[in-house]
XYZ file of C-alpha atoms in Angstrom:
527
model
C 25.907 -8.985 34.520
C 22.537 -8.047 33.018
C 20.008 -10.631 31.906
C 20.155 -11.497 28.178
C 17.591 -9.691 26.090
C 14.807 -11.871 24.686
C 13.819 -11.945 21.048
C 10.246 -11.219 19.948
C 9.847 -14.986 19.512
C 10.932 -15.622 23.096
C 14.445 -17.054 22.826
C 17.387 -15.241 24.511
C 19.660 -13.072 22.372
C 23.282 -13.628 23.378
C 25.652 -10.728 23.833
C 28.221 -12.402 21.594
C 27.838 -15.061 18.910
C 30.696 -17.186 17.564
C 31.205 -19.950 15.033
C 30.144 -22.398 17.733
C 26.589 -21.030 17.447
C 26.288 -21.937 13.769
C 24.297 -25.060 12.848
C 26.578 -27.976 12.014
C 24.763 -28.549 8.703
C 24.904 -24.884 7.689
C 25.852 -25.557 4.067
C 22.789 -27.734 3.420
C 20.571 -25.278 5.286
C 21.803 -22.422 3.111
C 22.256 -23.633 -0.454
C 23.043 -20.925 -2.987
C 20.898 -17.948 -3.934
C 18.074 -19.234 -6.105
C 18.771 -22.822 -5.035
C 16.901 -25.188 -2.708
C 16.074 -24.578 0.149
C 16.148 -20.883 -0.899
C 17.328 -19.542 2.468
C 19.548 -17.067 0.580
C 16.723 -15.867 -1.670
C 14.494 -17.228 -4.408
C 16.482 -15.776 -7.333
C 20.198 -16.209 -8.087
C 20.870 -12.497 -8.634
C 18.212 -11.007 -6.302
C 18.568 -7.184 -6.301
C 21.869 -7.050 -8.187
C 19.963 -7.152 -11.479
C 16.852 -5.197 -10.421
C 15.468 -3.953 -7.091
C 12.374 -5.243 -5.371
C 8.986 -3.958 -6.551
C 8.187 -0.733 -4.729
C 4.493 -0.899 -3.985
C 2.537 1.711 -2.033
C -0.765 0.742 -0.410
C -3.382 3.403 -1.151
C -7.110 3.835 -1.475
C -9.640 6.128 0.155
C -12.934 7.835 -0.534
C -14.149 7.514 -4.097
C -12.587 5.700 -7.027
C -11.810 9.073 -8.618
C -9.875 10.300 -5.550
C -7.925 7.047 -5.295
C -7.161 7.155 -9.013
C -5.589 10.587 -8.540
C -3.383 9.230 -5.709
C -2.279 6.289 -7.903
C -1.215 8.662 -10.657
C 0.733 10.701 -8.085
C 2.521 7.581 -6.843
C 3.352 6.429 -10.368
C 4.796 9.842 -11.187
C 6.863 9.625 -7.984
C 8.417 6.369 -9.181
C 6.405 3.577 -7.570
C 6.613 0.318 -9.554
C 3.337 -1.271 -8.521
C -0.034 -0.315 -7.082
C -1.592 -1.732 -3.931
C -5.327 -1.115 -3.454
C -6.980 -0.578 -0.083
C -10.746 -1.175 -0.086
C -13.247 0.240 2.382
C -14.897 -2.013 4.946
C -18.251 -2.463 3.135
C -16.412 -3.614 -0.012
C -14.279 -5.998 2.059
C -17.457 -7.472 3.552
C -19.324 -7.705 0.241
C -21.893 -4.943 0.819
C -22.859 -2.087 -1.481
C -22.350 1.495 -0.293
C -26.120 2.063 0.025
C -26.692 -1.002 2.202
C -27.813 0.077 5.700
C -24.997 -1.967 7.242
C -22.452 0.169 5.337
C -23.620 3.435 6.925
C -20.727 5.463 8.307
C -18.002 3.290 6.780
C -18.087 4.184 3.078
C -14.675 5.291 1.809
C -13.167 5.454 5.307
C -10.333 2.870 5.395
C -10.081 2.383 1.646
C -11.837 3.005 -1.632
C -15.514 2.148 -2.157
C -16.025 -0.192 -5.124
C -19.617 -1.155 -5.869
C -19.562 -2.141 -9.543
C -17.611 -2.227 -12.779
C -18.372 1.501 -13.119
C -16.277 2.248 -10.022
C -13.477 -0.059 -11.175
C -13.288 1.821 -14.488
C -12.785 5.084 -12.598
C -10.273 3.543 -10.199
C -7.886 2.544 -12.994
C -8.663 5.266 -15.516
C -5.564 6.168 -17.499
C -3.395 3.478 -15.874
C -1.732 0.979 -18.268
C -2.805 -2.335 -16.748
C -0.492 -4.327 -19.017
C 2.513 -2.432 -17.591
C 1.597 -1.931 -13.920
C 1.478 -4.718 -11.343
C -1.516 -4.357 -9.027
C -2.017 -5.893 -5.602
C -5.508 -5.875 -4.095
C -5.949 -6.358 -0.361
C -9.293 -8.137 -0.520
C -10.212 -11.515 0.909
C -13.761 -12.887 1.095
C -14.823 -11.113 -2.148
C -11.331 -11.335 -3.674
C -12.570 -13.218 -6.745
C -15.209 -10.529 -7.386
C -12.690 -7.671 -7.422
C -10.264 -9.665 -9.574
C -12.981 -10.237 -12.168
C -13.884 -6.545 -12.188
C -10.208 -5.736 -12.763
C -10.008 -8.254 -15.611
C -13.180 -6.887 -17.227
C -11.879 -3.306 -17.118
C -8.551 -4.450 -18.575
C -10.354 -6.209 -21.437
C -12.345 -3.022 -22.162
C -8.988 -1.297 -22.578
C -7.612 -3.962 -24.897
C -5.515 -5.774 -22.295
C -5.980 -9.548 -22.253
C -6.078 -11.535 -19.034
C -2.846 -13.214 -20.079
C -1.057 -9.837 -19.870
C -2.166 -8.958 -16.330
C 0.263 -9.070 -13.398
C -0.719 -8.729 -9.786
C -2.041 -10.345 -6.643
C -5.268 -10.690 -4.708
C -4.890 -11.418 -1.023
C -7.732 -13.975 -1.067
C -6.561 -15.416 2.290
C -9.713 -16.232 4.200
C -8.242 -18.431 6.944
C -6.307 -15.590 8.595
C -9.586 -13.637 8.716
C -11.017 -16.232 11.108
C -7.817 -16.044 13.186
C -6.988 -12.363 13.419
C -8.956 -9.881 11.330
C -12.643 -10.704 10.931
C -13.591 -9.664 7.369
C -15.044 -13.059 6.513
C -18.445 -13.638 4.894
C -19.023 -17.336 4.311
C -18.250 -20.408 6.417
C -14.799 -21.946 5.886
C -15.779 -24.845 3.609
C -17.397 -22.765 0.818
C -14.734 -20.099 1.367
C -12.022 -22.658 0.626
C -13.994 -23.787 -2.428
C -14.018 -20.183 -3.679
C -10.231 -20.011 -3.203
C -9.749 -23.256 -5.158
C -12.108 -22.047 -7.915
C -9.991 -18.893 -8.177
C -6.834 -20.999 -8.534
C -8.428 -22.979 -11.366
C -9.851 -19.919 -13.114
C -6.611 -17.956 -13.033
C -4.571 -20.865 -14.350
C -6.666 -20.723 -17.536
C -7.688 -17.078 -17.786
C -5.138 -14.925 -15.898
C -2.032 -17.148 -15.809
C 0.479 -14.594 -14.508
C -1.734 -13.505 -11.619
C -0.776 -14.471 -8.047
C -3.971 -16.127 -6.887
C -3.430 -15.752 -3.158
C -1.236 -13.809 -0.778
C -1.116 -15.958 2.323
C -0.829 -13.385 5.048
C 1.027 -13.302 8.325
C 0.936 -9.514 8.403
C -2.457 -9.224 10.053
C -1.614 -11.893 12.618
C 1.540 -9.936 13.451
C -0.515 -6.747 13.777
C -2.744 -8.640 16.226
C 0.321 -9.498 18.325
C 1.841 -12.672 16.843
C 5.558 -13.165 17.414
C 7.835 -13.744 14.385
C 7.790 -17.503 14.982
C 3.973 -17.509 15.319
C 3.628 -15.310 12.248
C 5.420 -17.715 9.926
C 4.123 -20.889 11.622
C 0.448 -19.994 11.341
C 0.869 -18.466 7.881
C 2.605 -21.543 6.474
C 0.060 -23.822 8.187
C -2.681 -21.905 6.373
C -0.665 -22.299 3.181
C -0.691 -26.066 3.674
C -4.496 -25.932 4.004
C -4.842 -24.027 0.718
C -2.592 -26.525 -1.045
C -4.734 -29.373 0.259
C -7.923 -27.610 -0.866
C -6.530 -27.148 -4.376
C -5.394 -30.769 -4.565
C -8.835 -31.930 -3.371
C -10.372 -29.863 -6.188
C -8.363 -31.879 -8.693
C -5.526 -29.447 -9.414
C -1.958 -30.716 -9.729
C 0.497 -29.164 -7.279
C 2.863 -27.823 -9.920
C -0.067 -26.271 -11.811
C -1.008 -23.841 -9.014
C 1.824 -23.697 -6.461
C 4.080 -21.405 -8.551
C 1.387 -18.689 -8.278
C 1.130 -18.835 -4.471
C 2.602 -15.823 -2.703
C 2.912 -14.662 0.895
C 2.616 -11.426 2.858
C 4.655 -10.691 5.981
C 5.373 -7.813 8.326
C 8.745 -6.161 8.908
C 9.309 -5.016 12.497
C 12.026 -2.796 13.955
C 13.811 -5.865 15.421
C 15.916 -6.073 12.283
C 18.109 -9.119 12.962
C 15.227 -11.343 14.019
C 13.150 -10.230 11.047
C 15.934 -11.132 8.603
C 16.201 -14.531 10.285
C 12.410 -14.973 10.124
C 12.275 -14.478 6.364
C 15.146 -16.930 5.808
C 13.512 -19.554 8.045
C 10.155 -19.184 6.289
C 11.696 -19.834 2.867
C 13.476 -22.923 4.128
C 10.421 -24.431 5.821
C 8.167 -23.850 2.798
C 10.648 -25.308 0.309
C 10.922 -28.531 2.275
C 7.160 -28.771 2.805
C 6.403 -28.419 -0.884
C 9.086 -30.852 -2.003
C 8.846 -33.503 0.702
C 5.171 -33.395 1.765
C 3.449 -32.464 -1.502
C 5.842 -33.879 -4.077
C 6.384 -30.638 -5.971
C 8.941 -30.949 -8.760
C 8.847 -27.481 -10.297
C 11.387 -25.335 -8.415
C 8.933 -22.399 -8.590
C 6.480 -24.447 -6.509
C 9.050 -24.537 -3.701
C 9.953 -20.845 -3.753
C 8.338 -18.770 -1.031
C 7.846 -15.401 -2.737
C 6.522 -12.667 -0.493
C 5.443 -9.059 -0.194
C 6.343 -7.135 2.934
C 4.701 -4.200 4.665
C 6.396 -2.306 7.433
C 4.780 -2.699 10.854
C 1.904 -0.278 11.232
C 1.275 -1.506 14.766
C 4.691 -0.180 15.837
C 3.977 3.363 14.652
C 3.001 5.952 17.245
C 0.706 8.968 17.196
C 3.163 10.595 19.619
C 6.048 12.376 17.834
C 4.907 10.926 14.488
C 8.057 12.056 12.639
C 9.975 9.380 14.577
C 7.981 6.880 12.517
C 10.108 7.870 9.514
C 13.093 6.320 11.297
C 11.129 3.229 12.323
C 9.895 2.651 8.772
C 13.422 3.006 7.356
C 14.715 0.346 9.769
C 11.742 -1.938 9.048
C 12.207 -1.527 5.302
C 15.903 -2.314 5.670
C 15.001 -5.576 7.433
C 12.629 -6.561 4.637
C 15.277 -5.921 1.983
C 18.016 -7.756 3.883
C 15.508 -10.592 4.338
C 14.986 -10.911 0.573
C 11.463 -9.576 -0.030
C 10.058 -9.490 -3.577
C 8.025 -6.326 -3.042
C 7.680 -3.781 -0.289
C 5.218 -1.219 1.033
C 6.643 1.321 3.456
C 4.068 2.892 5.760
C 3.664 6.649 5.925
C 4.766 8.356 9.130
C 1.256 9.697 9.833
C -0.669 6.405 9.573
C -1.058 6.102 13.347
C -3.153 9.274 13.164
C -5.143 9.118 9.925
C -5.014 8.196 6.255
C -1.658 9.315 4.798
C -1.356 12.732 3.228
C 0.136 12.984 -0.246
C 3.441 14.287 1.156
C 3.670 11.490 3.724
C 2.970 8.837 1.071
C 5.693 10.298 -1.142
C 8.190 10.298 1.747
C 7.398 6.626 2.389
C 8.210 5.825 -1.233
C 11.383 7.935 -1.075
C 12.501 5.758 1.864
C 12.512 2.722 -0.416
C 14.254 4.633 -3.179
C 17.069 5.665 -0.821
C 17.519 2.033 0.230
C 17.578 0.878 -3.393
C 19.678 3.579 -5.020
C 21.815 5.295 -2.360
C 22.972 2.321 -0.266
C 25.036 -0.668 -1.381
C 22.301 -3.162 -0.457
C 21.716 -4.036 -4.109
C 25.397 -4.666 -4.856
C 25.508 -8.202 -3.458
C 23.132 -11.081 -2.789
C 22.209 -11.952 0.803
C 24.831 -9.984 2.762
C 23.943 -11.707 6.065
C 24.736 -15.258 4.849
C 27.036 -16.967 7.340
C 26.512 -14.315 10.022
C 26.915 -15.988 13.407
C 23.928 -14.218 14.923
C 21.576 -14.362 11.931
C 22.226 -18.032 11.143
C 21.776 -18.961 14.814
C 18.545 -16.949 14.999
C 17.307 -18.475 11.739
C 17.768 -21.964 13.172
C 15.975 -20.998 16.403
C 13.006 -19.425 14.612
C 12.811 -22.370 12.229
C 12.688 -24.806 15.156
C 10.098 -22.743 17.037
C 7.888 -22.297 13.964
C 8.115 -25.980 13.035
C 7.070 -26.949 16.566
C 4.058 -24.614 16.349
C 3.092 -26.043 12.947
C 3.190 -29.515 14.466
C 0.831 -28.321 17.207
C -1.532 -27.015 14.526
C -1.327 -30.368 12.722
C -2.116 -32.183 16.007
C -5.602 -30.646 15.771
C -6.053 -32.317 12.383
C -5.624 -29.271 10.120
C -5.336 -25.498 10.241
C -9.137 -25.256 9.999
C -9.578 -27.645 12.938
C -7.065 -25.616 14.958
C -8.941 -22.407 14.092
C -12.174 -24.017 15.248
C -10.502 -24.913 18.535
C -9.253 -21.343 18.899
C -5.620 -22.454 19.058
C -3.954 -19.806 16.884
C -6.074 -17.009 18.319
C -5.176 -17.972 21.911
C -1.477 -18.196 21.128
C -1.482 -14.774 19.443
C -3.459 -13.176 22.282
C -0.941 -14.480 24.822
C 1.901 -12.991 22.781
C 0.074 -9.663 22.426
C -0.556 -9.543 26.179
C 3.131 -10.178 26.899
C 4.188 -7.346 24.573
C 1.623 -4.952 26.081
C 2.879 -5.735 29.594
C 6.481 -5.113 28.531
C 5.549 -1.727 27.043
C 3.506 -0.739 30.090
C 6.351 -1.654 32.458
C 8.961 0.114 30.355
C 10.892 -3.098 29.761
C 10.170 -2.681 26.028
C 11.128 0.834 25.002
C 8.914 2.724 22.554
C 10.558 6.060 21.805
C 8.164 8.937 22.375
C 5.591 6.725 24.102
C 7.164 5.355 27.301
C 10.597 7.016 27.061
C 11.980 10.213 25.502
C 8.587 11.872 25.575
C 7.791 15.556 25.029
C 5.419 17.738 27.006
C 3.565 19.094 24.009
C 3.057 17.626 20.537
C 3.320 19.762 17.408
C 0.005 20.304 15.590
C -0.683 17.982 12.659
C -3.366 18.313 9.972
C -4.509 14.831 8.864
C -6.093 13.864 5.560
C -9.864 13.907 5.982
C -12.355 11.885 3.951
C -15.254 13.845 2.463
C -18.361 12.982 4.546
C -20.612 13.296 1.468
C -19.039 10.241 -0.216
C -21.683 7.829 1.081
C -24.541 9.857 -0.438
C -22.652 10.233 -3.727
C -22.031 6.481 -3.942
C -25.719 5.825 -3.248
C -26.663 8.167 -6.110
C -24.232 6.358 -8.441
C -25.800 3.025 -7.495
C -29.301 4.337 -8.123
C -28.276 5.524 -11.615
C -26.584 2.211 -12.360
C -29.667 0.197 -11.412
C -31.874 2.470 -13.515
C -29.638 2.308 -16.610
C -28.548 -1.326 -16.737
C -30.365 -4.270 -18.316
C -32.174 -5.679 -15.258
C -33.033 -8.903 -17.059
C -29.384 -9.573 -17.920
C -28.402 -8.994 -14.287
C -31.105 -11.354 -13.031
C -30.032 -14.055 -15.475
C -26.389 -13.631 -14.513
C -27.138 -13.900 -10.801
C -29.369 -16.949 -11.394
C -26.529 -18.694 -13.221
C -24.164 -17.802 -10.390
C -26.610 -19.237 -7.860
C -26.884 -22.488 -9.822
C -23.094 -22.822 -9.994
C -22.759 -22.182 -6.257
C -25.369 -24.848 -5.543
C -23.487 -27.331 -7.723
C -19.821 -28.017 -8.435
C -19.159 -25.722 -11.415
C -16.410 -23.108 -11.080
C -18.355 -20.075 -9.851
C -16.003 -17.471 -11.339
C -17.296 -17.895 -14.899
C -20.961 -17.029 -14.192
C -19.785 -14.454 -11.655
C -17.789 -12.712 -14.395
C -20.804 -12.503 -16.686
C -23.031 -11.139 -13.913
C -20.458 -8.428 -13.197
C -20.141 -7.678 -16.910
C -23.910 -7.060 -16.929
C -23.259 -4.513 -14.120
C -24.360 -6.571 -11.160
C -22.977 -4.973 -8.007
C -20.464 -6.406 -5.551
C -23.232 -6.578 -2.947
C -25.605 -8.416 -5.284
C -22.984 -11.008 -6.217
C -21.938 -11.593 -2.607
C -25.585 -11.566 -1.528
C -26.353 -14.340 -4.026
C -23.550 -16.460 -2.568
C -24.766 -15.685 0.975
C -28.163 -17.101 0.034
C -26.545 -20.387 -1.004
C -23.597 -20.726 1.369
C -24.798 -18.795 4.401
C -22.885 -16.494 6.738
C -20.173 -17.488 9.185
C -20.528 -16.416 12.786
C -17.749 -17.048 15.338
C -20.079 -19.172 17.448
C -20.827 -21.481 14.502
C -19.238 -24.870 14.208
C -17.084 -25.312 11.121
């Protein structure tokens, strides 16, 4: 008899599951849909009343080019926008900064000032479209630019819906687009919570992300354990800043991956909801049910896509998207089949959206809530992932906090070990990747990728030169001085930051002002 197959999280998957594999306290672990501990979903009706939000991640080159792609996606039926920013923007540098050379507009859109943000959302009704922005260290800066542009178009902050990622802790663990040391970074997160509660109350102030840890090699159990541990740290930071848990917790959201291992992914999402609900109620005393609901966005697993036989990625993405829907996601981005090669073409992006539309409108997935409830295998897997993730969270807590564990390199080491194990399994053929280590072809069909205009960097530099020549330099200097004073003190920095941006200060100037006060973080630094 063959050895049992192991899950991504490391526990064996049995060939047959029976009622004996179900947890004895299954009823209390499940609850009803929309009821504590939310294992069956955060809303009573889930997709039976309306499908998940179909969001497509897009952004490249200039704001004008990205704006055209957003209009294409909206015409194709997407329900929400998701903005990708280029690396200089993510790191808080202007496009004409020497450090930005060669990276402008490459992995996302270049946004240097309110002028670019106006172009990015030109003609898009911001009171009707939900917008997610994948931006972390300068997340507050891009949110304020978005709010300012909305106000110019007659849309109040109270009418805006969307999310900024704003999750700096996972940057130290897995991704690297941090600017400031952790302590001031956490202050900036807490200031954003406080600002949005008053000024942009329907905005999701943070998207606590496991996706990038998963892309770095984290197992499903590691993904939710380290993500929820970071969530605990953000809750503590907000409480330390004087906010009440039920004032900010309902606006917390999460961001996870969906892999091709469908059953384990469904179990992962259910386990994550259950762990978070109990943490918020029992450890932080939350009383508002919305504070206990783990609401999350999902993106299909880019790391599992292959450049070999790229059309096979269409099948992978469909399976991954199915797992996210069966797991109860609130919104979903399906990757384009060509993303392992280059930025998606318009046709590939449309096909990715059509994948979601087939799931929503041609299958019977939206006819009933939580179809896997009571499944022998899924409930057993949910319990195993929950136990494994809880044990990992306890190991994080043994360091003192998530920040202390990051400083000790704990999460990074654990993820690297998992990534190494997966790489070995692929290299040996034990883990099959269709088209890569099995079912290969001798010759690949030609493919023409989307190419970014190499003149973008020069064009952005010219735009910045015009902006600096036209704007009121004195107003910018005053705005940045007020921002510096707030950063040196205890005032919420988003208010002076907003006025500096209104005066047409650039993203690089705002982040540069904060760098002068808070300094830069380098991996060798002590927290």
